[in-house]
XYZ file of C-alpha atoms in Angstrom:
562
model
C -33.014 186.708 138.186
C -35.020 183.819 138.362
C -38.571 184.075 139.295
C -38.775 181.881 142.302
C -41.156 178.781 141.239
C -44.412 179.146 142.096
C -46.667 177.794 144.418
C -48.518 174.461 144.235
C -51.799 174.736 143.604
C -54.727 173.288 145.744
C -55.156 170.064 144.695
C -58.422 168.304 146.743
C -59.955 166.825 144.298
C -56.954 164.609 143.005
C -56.726 161.388 143.049
C -56.492 158.826 146.182
C -53.164 157.045 144.679
C -51.828 159.987 142.861
C -52.055 162.240 145.669
C -49.943 159.805 147.841
C -47.493 159.812 145.884
C -46.666 162.783 146.253
C -46.756 163.143 150.563
C -43.979 160.212 150.012
C -42.009 160.545 147.211
C -38.609 160.457 148.926
C -36.146 161.835 146.257
C -36.591 164.600 143.568
C -37.039 162.303 140.781
C -40.203 160.322 142.334
C -41.242 163.964 143.282
C -40.984 164.725 139.418
C -43.019 161.580 138.622
C -45.601 162.186 141.061
C -45.930 165.811 139.512
C -45.776 164.451 135.781
C -49.148 162.439 137.168
C -50.553 164.817 138.292
C -50.429 167.065 135.012
C -51.628 164.150 133.305
C -54.688 163.975 135.627
C -54.886 167.785 135.539
C -54.549 168.035 131.988
C -58.168 166.479 131.331
C -59.833 168.928 133.803
C -58.298 171.873 135.363
C -55.540 172.881 132.470
C -54.213 176.153 134.760
C -53.200 173.583 137.215
C -52.969 171.160 135.610
C -49.098 173.119 133.071
C -48.899 175.362 137.278
C -47.988 170.620 138.379
C -45.971 170.198 134.954
C -44.205 173.406 135.519
C -42.965 172.285 139.104
C -41.946 168.984 137.463
C -39.895 170.113 135.128
C -38.042 172.548 137.774
C -37.602 169.441 139.788
C -36.287 167.422 136.919
C -34.238 169.374 135.685
C -30.896 169.103 138.483
C -32.055 165.481 137.948
C -29.511 163.693 135.074
C -32.322 162.043 133.740
C -32.635 163.461 130.062
C -35.738 161.548 129.468
C -37.579 162.314 132.478
C -37.465 165.740 131.546
C -38.384 164.861 127.968
C -41.649 163.398 128.854
C -42.412 166.456 131.231
C -41.757 168.552 128.163
C -44.409 167.005 126.452
C -47.205 166.707 128.837
C -46.531 170.974 129.625
C -47.016 171.321 125.893
C -50.133 169.471 125.254
C -51.268 171.375 128.492
C -50.250 174.893 126.707
C -52.041 172.918 123.122
C -55.027 173.125 125.087
C -54.663 176.687 126.590
C -54.121 177.590 122.934
C -50.712 178.691 124.022
C -49.464 177.211 120.805
C -45.624 178.886 121.023
C -44.844 178.309 124.090
C -45.932 174.757 123.590
C -44.056 175.017 120.054
C -40.914 176.069 122.089
C -40.539 173.335 124.499
C -41.349 170.947 121.745
C -38.158 172.131 120.615
C -36.281 171.625 123.823
C -37.530 167.734 124.480
C -36.994 166.904 120.064
C -34.052 168.310 120.790
C -33.034 167.038 124.284
C -34.056 163.930 122.703
C -31.524 163.969 119.269
C -28.615 164.963 121.260
C -29.639 162.204 123.839
C -30.375 159.638 121.916
C -33.669 159.029 123.134
C -35.641 157.772 119.676
C -38.336 156.634 121.724
C -39.645 159.234 123.317
C -38.946 161.446 119.744
C -42.405 159.776 118.538
C -43.658 160.611 121.660
C -42.741 165.156 120.836
C -43.644 164.143 117.431
C -47.230 162.969 117.783
C -47.804 166.225 120.482
C -46.007 168.658 118.507
C -49.013 166.966 114.881
C -51.301 167.829 117.595
C -50.815 171.550 118.082
C -50.545 171.842 114.576
C -53.727 170.664 114.256
C -55.134 172.352 116.847
C -53.775 176.080 115.347
C -55.533 174.362 112.234
C -52.300 173.570 110.025
C -52.933 170.274 108.474
C -50.556 169.703 105.974
C -47.888 169.759 109.355
C -49.849 168.484 111.382
C -49.500 165.164 108.997
C -45.853 165.327 108.279
C -45.187 165.079 111.862
C -47.874 162.260 112.721
C -46.177 160.395 109.970
C -42.557 161.390 111.639
C -43.947 160.066 114.621
C -45.038 156.944 113.018
C -41.635 156.256 111.281
C -40.244 156.183 115.240
C -42.432 154.231 116.817
C -41.550 151.075 114.403
C -38.015 151.580 114.357
C -38.437 151.757 118.580
C -40.580 148.881 118.325
C -42.905 150.725 121.009
C -46.234 149.562 120.227
C -48.700 152.410 122.214
C -47.104 154.626 120.875
C -47.780 153.390 117.424
C -51.340 152.487 118.470
C -51.742 156.542 119.886
C -50.722 157.248 115.884
C -53.085 155.539 113.937
C -55.845 157.304 116.202
C -54.531 160.625 115.148
C -54.295 159.859 112.274
C -57.415 158.387 111.490
C -59.095 161.716 113.580
C -56.451 163.910 110.724
C -57.951 162.534 107.577
C -61.618 162.614 109.109
C -61.438 165.861 109.196
C -59.833 166.597 106.008
C -62.795 164.350 104.572
C -60.440 161.283 103.955
C -63.644 158.618 105.358
C -61.392 155.473 103.501
C -57.718 157.381 105.131
C -59.517 157.518 107.889
C -61.010 153.354 108.645
C -57.920 151.885 106.935
C -55.908 153.680 109.394
C -58.219 152.630 112.129
C -58.935 148.693 110.643
C -54.519 149.199 110.825
C -54.724 149.892 114.708
C -56.730 146.984 115.138
C -54.636 144.635 113.283
C -52.286 146.790 115.992
C -54.520 145.890 118.858
C -53.805 141.681 118.620
C -49.823 141.825 119.137
C -51.064 143.959 122.092
C -51.201 143.368 126.347
C -54.374 143.217 127.522
C -53.710 146.209 129.334
C -52.358 148.548 126.301
C -55.994 146.742 124.420
C -57.872 148.111 126.923
C -56.835 151.484 126.759
C -56.698 151.573 123.320
C -60.354 150.318 122.125
C -62.584 153.342 122.728
C -60.247 155.272 120.601
C -60.573 153.179 118.709
C -64.422 152.291 118.079
C -64.927 156.269 118.541
C -63.260 156.679 115.477
C -64.714 154.596 113.603
C -68.492 156.276 114.644
C -67.228 159.592 114.597
C -66.104 158.775 110.709
C -69.207 156.687 110.032
C -71.999 159.194 111.259
C -69.717 161.794 108.428
C -70.501 159.405 106.381
C -73.822 159.195 107.075
C -74.792 162.920 107.382
C -72.694 163.330 104.235
C -75.340 161.366 102.902
C -78.103 162.907 104.746
C -77.105 167.365 102.816
C -76.834 164.320 99.579
C -80.515 162.741 99.587
C -78.745 159.757 99.722
C -81.028 157.557 101.566
C -79.150 154.234 101.278
C -75.640 155.336 101.690
C -76.955 157.412 104.320
C -78.327 154.763 105.959
C -75.488 152.069 105.853
C -73.479 154.641 107.495
C -76.056 155.141 110.310
C -76.415 151.418 110.840
C -72.073 150.985 111.043
C -72.191 154.309 113.016
C -74.847 152.876 115.922
C -72.260 149.165 115.965
C -69.477 151.592 116.291
C -71.064 153.161 119.701
C -71.637 150.577 121.246
C -68.872 148.873 120.419
C -67.598 152.024 122.616
C -69.444 151.338 125.394
C -68.999 147.765 125.852
C -65.475 148.738 125.528
C -65.632 151.787 128.072
C -67.058 149.420 130.831
C -63.478 147.999 130.701
C -61.733 151.195 130.482
C -64.386 153.899 132.391
C -63.427 157.597 131.024
C -66.383 160.578 131.424
C -64.964 162.652 128.184
C -65.358 159.653 126.298
C -68.963 158.846 127.064
C -69.332 163.049 126.998
C -68.243 162.266 123.310
C -70.165 159.389 122.561
C -73.258 160.554 123.639
C -72.813 163.955 121.536
C -72.100 161.765 118.670
C -75.756 159.504 119.525
C -77.069 163.346 119.970
C -76.346 163.802 115.859
C -76.848 160.103 114.994
C -80.964 160.590 116.530
C -81.229 163.974 114.154
C -80.373 161.802 110.954
C -83.468 159.618 112.151
C -85.559 162.645 113.031
C -85.712 161.688 116.424
C -85.703 164.735 118.389
C -86.651 164.133 121.686
C -84.001 161.629 121.776
C -81.358 163.390 120.638
C -82.287 166.006 123.013
C -81.644 163.144 125.853
C -78.155 162.534 124.996
C -77.068 166.243 124.760
C -78.194 166.758 128.032
C -76.665 164.054 129.049
C -73.269 164.666 126.666
C -73.063 168.399 128.366
C -73.540 167.159 131.822
C -70.744 165.307 132.043
C -69.425 168.215 130.382
C -70.506 170.314 133.300
C -69.537 167.504 135.448
C -65.667 166.995 134.181
C -65.190 171.015 135.151
C -62.964 170.706 131.888
C -62.816 173.128 128.602
C -61.174 170.993 126.452
C -63.747 168.996 124.257
C -66.374 171.164 122.537
C -68.420 168.082 121.643
C -71.178 168.811 123.967
C -71.980 172.452 123.286
C -72.488 171.648 119.260
C -74.567 168.752 119.837
C -76.576 171.136 121.833
C -76.273 173.579 119.423
C -77.195 170.564 116.139
C -80.191 169.556 117.914
C -81.938 173.111 119.463
C -81.263 174.173 115.146
C -82.780 171.219 114.266
C -85.759 171.489 117.422
C -86.459 175.553 115.112
C -84.705 176.733 118.817
C -82.517 178.963 116.633
C -81.337 181.587 119.634
C -80.714 179.045 121.645
C -78.611 177.042 119.530
C -76.658 180.251 118.946
C -76.435 180.980 122.483
C -74.326 176.619 122.794
C -72.135 177.438 119.157
C -71.597 180.982 121.314
C -70.319 179.750 124.313
C -68.190 176.881 121.610
C -66.532 179.688 120.504
C -65.797 182.013 123.697
C -64.074 178.762 124.339
C -62.258 178.172 121.013
C -61.133 181.410 120.713
C -59.832 181.658 124.349
C -57.985 179.002 123.951
C -56.551 179.677 119.888
C -58.081 176.571 118.702
C -58.936 178.376 114.251
C -60.032 175.565 113.044
C -62.993 175.095 116.060
C -63.220 178.807 115.130
C -63.850 178.786 111.276
C -66.383 176.275 111.807
C -68.234 178.046 114.167
C -68.396 180.143 112.357
C -68.881 179.329 109.757
C -72.216 177.260 111.692
C -73.194 180.605 113.168
C -73.207 182.278 109.257
C -75.994 179.697 108.639
C -77.379 179.667 111.648
C -77.866 182.951 110.539
C -78.574 182.954 106.841
C -81.723 180.113 108.366
C -82.734 182.239 110.287
C -83.020 184.917 107.339
C -80.789 187.007 108.465
C -79.226 187.513 105.946
C -76.497 191.157 107.359
C -75.540 188.625 109.944
C -74.753 186.152 107.595
C -73.046 188.056 105.767
C -71.160 189.898 108.849
C -70.506 186.882 109.998
C -69.048 185.070 106.928
C -66.489 187.492 106.915
C -65.941 187.131 109.618
C -63.939 183.811 109.003
C -62.956 185.392 106.359
C -60.309 187.342 108.399
C -60.035 184.967 111.023
C -58.506 182.692 108.861
C -55.982 185.446 106.945
C -54.788 185.807 110.845
C -54.498 182.636 111.010
C -51.774 182.283 108.371
C -50.463 184.685 109.500
C -49.611 183.666 113.124
C -49.181 179.837 111.527
C -46.002 181.661 109.796
C -45.002 183.000 113.366
C -45.502 180.218 114.487
C -43.038 178.622 112.045
C -40.609 181.391 112.008
C -39.956 181.280 115.889
C -39.301 177.290 116.038
C -36.448 178.026 113.693
C -35.329 180.632 115.565
C -35.885 178.804 118.637
C -33.950 175.641 116.602
C -30.712 178.165 116.668
C -30.745 179.505 120.677
C -30.897 176.694 121.443
C -26.685 175.045 119.765
C -26.101 178.912 121.110
C -27.445 178.270 124.708
C -26.087 174.705 124.955
C -22.418 175.894 124.025
C -22.103 178.332 126.040
C -23.753 175.651 128.970
C -21.107 173.697 131.277
C -24.409 170.894 130.697
C -26.878 170.050 128.480
C -30.005 171.228 132.074
C -28.001 174.437 132.186
C -28.463 174.779 128.464
C -32.267 174.173 128.615
C -32.645 176.560 131.517
C -30.887 179.059 129.247
C -33.035 178.302 126.242
C -36.660 178.198 128.506
C -35.208 181.678 129.862
C -34.498 182.849 126.400
C -37.276 181.622 125.101
C -39.600 184.442 127.943
C -38.119 187.469 126.625
C -38.376 189.734 123.336
C -34.889 188.987 122.148
C -34.931 192.698 120.485
C -35.644 195.109 123.967
C -34.537 192.152 126.450
C -38.382 192.591 128.176
C -40.291 190.051 128.667
C -42.606 188.515 126.053
C -46.242 187.069 126.313
C -45.061 183.203 127.330
C -42.811 185.391 130.306
C -46.153 187.698 130.880
C -48.347 184.164 131.507
C -46.253 182.554 133.349
C -44.715 185.071 136.337
C -48.595 185.914 136.560
C -48.721 181.754 137.904
C -45.914 182.868 140.415
C -48.427 185.381 142.222
C -50.221 184.579 144.824
C -54.165 185.674 144.582
C -53.797 188.507 146.771
C -51.913 190.645 144.519
C -54.733 192.614 143.067
C -56.002 194.757 141.771
C -53.131 195.324 139.790
C -52.940 197.878 137.370
C -52.617 197.165 133.390
C -51.306 199.742 131.137
C -50.538 199.952 127.187
C -48.234 202.182 126.044
C -47.831 202.645 122.410
C -45.060 204.962 120.362
C -46.375 207.012 118.295
C -45.929 207.398 114.352
C -42.925 204.990 114.956
C -44.257 203.714 111.349
C -42.989 207.201 110.765
C -39.549 206.519 112.113
C -38.179 203.705 110.391
C -39.988 204.976 107.282
C -37.398 208.888 107.534
C -34.694 207.351 109.132
C -34.585 203.609 108.373
C -34.741 200.136 109.496
C -32.267 199.856 112.478
C -33.405 203.081 113.463
C -36.501 202.062 114.623
C -35.084 199.007 116.394
C -32.668 201.009 117.783
C -35.443 203.411 119.214
C -37.246 200.296 120.631
C -34.101 199.233 122.543
C -34.071 202.699 123.309
C -37.239 203.854 124.732
C -38.015 199.394 126.805
C -34.376 200.863 128.598
C -36.262 203.837 130.217
C -39.749 201.695 130.713
C -37.628 199.925 132.290
C -35.560 202.396 134.773
C -38.668 204.738 135.519
C -40.847 201.621 135.961
C -42.026 200.680 139.728
C -39.808 198.378 141.264
C -42.388 195.061 141.953
C -43.597 196.271 137.879
C -43.578 193.656 135.542
C -43.507 194.963 131.656
C -43.255 193.600 129.334
C -43.553 193.594 125.089
C -46.449 192.998 123.709
C -46.267 193.707 119.316
C -43.999 196.201 117.395
C -44.108 199.504 119.159
C -46.958 198.845 121.493
C -45.420 197.479 125.869
C -47.047 196.036 128.507
C -46.764 197.578 132.296
C -48.302 195.196 135.299
C -48.219 196.683 138.850
C -49.333 194.059 140.465
C -51.443 195.368 144.272
C -50.833 199.105 143.179
C -53.055 201.706 144.817
C -56.271 203.546 142.472
C -55.296 206.540 143.292
C -52.000 206.533 142.237
C -52.720 205.082 138.887
C -52.882 208.085 136.918
C -49.380 209.145 138.100
C -47.454 206.596 137.692
C -48.754 205.795 134.541
C -48.060 209.792 134.189
C -44.674 209.239 134.946
C -43.599 206.588 132.490
C -45.617 209.164 129.741
C -42.983 212.265 130.606
C -40.042 209.993 131.440
C -40.291 209.230 127.502
C -41.533 212.716 126.248
C -38.648 213.986 128.395
C -35.740 212.130 127.378
C -33.505 213.829 125.338
C -32.052 209.742 123.131
C -28.458 210.371 122.762
C -28.561 207.022 120.789
C -30.465 208.563 118.373
C -30.925 210.357 115.097
C -29.928 214.593 116.556
C -33.626 216.108 116.640
C -36.059 212.916 116.876
C -38.276 212.683 119.716
C -40.052 210.139 120.904
C -43.587 210.024 122.421
C -45.678 207.291 123.723
C -49.541 207.197 124.089
C -51.069 205.504 126.793
C -53.926 204.131 128.256
C -54.761 201.567 131.307
C -57.462 199.544 133.336
C -57.296 197.471 136.758
C -57.481 193.643 137.412
C -59.297 192.185 139.929
C -57.267 188.991 139.973
C -53.839 187.946 138.287
C -56.490 185.474 136.716
C -55.032 185.162 132.852
C -59.036 185.944 132.239
C -59.103 188.893 134.795
C -55.881 190.539 132.935
C -57.301 189.907 129.479
C -60.178 192.070 129.955
C -58.144 194.907 131.919
C -55.801 195.052 128.314
C -59.063 195.044 126.328
C -59.872 197.983 128.576
C -56.625 200.019 128.498
C -56.458 198.840 124.446
C -59.423 201.119 124.660
C -57.713 204.035 126.633
C -54.439 203.636 124.544
C -57.109 204.675 121.813
C -58.780 207.155 123.157
C -55.642 208.985 123.676
C -54.692 208.665 120.428
C -57.272 209.844 118.663
C -57.818 212.955 121.133
C -53.427 214.189 120.177
C -50.647 211.897 120.952
C -48.784 211.984 123.928
C -51.018 211.285 126.277
C -52.676 209.257 128.984
C -56.444 207.967 129.502
C -58.328 208.393 131.671
C -57.362 211.654 132.858
C -57.745 211.539 136.900
C -60.778 212.761 138.190
C -61.188 217.054 138.691
C -61.809 217.278 142.530
C -64.713 218.621 143.452
């Protein structure tokens, strides 16, 4: 059964024209377009609100015979998920969008989809895959003649080359962009010009920092001069196309330039201005203000304050799965520790960065495999569906469930949490892990292991409370969430699940095979993702304690009556 659509969030701070467009929408098409416009707006402010609006737009658009609107909505939804660190979900939606665009001959939209997918790859740390997608998007935009798409791709390619340390290539892309803007309309030119000048400023700032590190005074002075000129041009462009986010970034660039020139008082003032924009925008997508403030404080020998800003940025990067930023921040923190003489912490942070890099490679491989799997599922869904709308719905439903067990997966849980009202707390959060599952695979076979997973999933589903959410959390681990749980009944609920597994005969498994689970549980005060994440971490720790205590038990045990 499909979950009911999540109610729309309150939108008291939405721009009046966007709110009015939604209120006066006379048909489903107008409502879907209005919801999508609001999602684009909130993408720069409140990501959870933006995603709920984009999902509502998708629900509204799917019954319509307008594949282009659905492709556009899927692309916006994926770009929001990229900012939230939901990379697997973003790739799923982009695969849907690409499949739909190809099957309907929407070549003019494929460019945008590839462009968004490149940004997701870039955030996840895959520069090679991002460049490949950007170049594919560029080729499609040239063929379709969409100058605005082509302009955006030049901006993004310049940003990628800058990140890769290839300043000449970045500047080449920006020169091509400037030539293209000469053929654009006034509105198109004014929309893109701030990005042209800001990217030039960022590239020259990078060259100035590199020259400073190498002691090349003349080269540094020239690069700083060009950076100042680009920043002045950016401010002028912003008078025609104001943007708080762009103002934040420009203030951060200015602070860093002032640090290079030794004007630390002025650097601090600009970093503080960037932080004001950061807080007033209520955004968590851009870390520039935090990074600039950290660098200014480090230059002022306020190492503790610098650590605080870096750690705040690191928490956001980890929350959103921004692996490239995580690597940068861990290196910066390690350098601060070394500068302060704390070599032990510097070494520990460096090791953390190496472990994070290994985990990132594994994550990227898993994402690529999921992407391949989804295209195969899409072909199957299209073959079984009555129309393209149903094929999208089928693929969306498949993407929310674990293929082996049929339970919700992590993306399915995320989407179901959005449907729960804020008063659904407290939520019981329990993690259950099959004991010695490696032994099942080793002694029998992986085929038997897969059957054991399916059997345990079925047993837990049959025993779980009716209103609970059951998730294949990963490997042999299952997550149970129960809204509006009674804390006094928590242990009994989880113990009932443990006993249901331990006392079962398992008729589909080899004779004599006994399965048990160890479980830990905690409570989330609300269904907000941050609360559920914190409770899951606590339940994981209790589950570990149950394993250490001998397995096949629940932790924490209920209090002993006085």
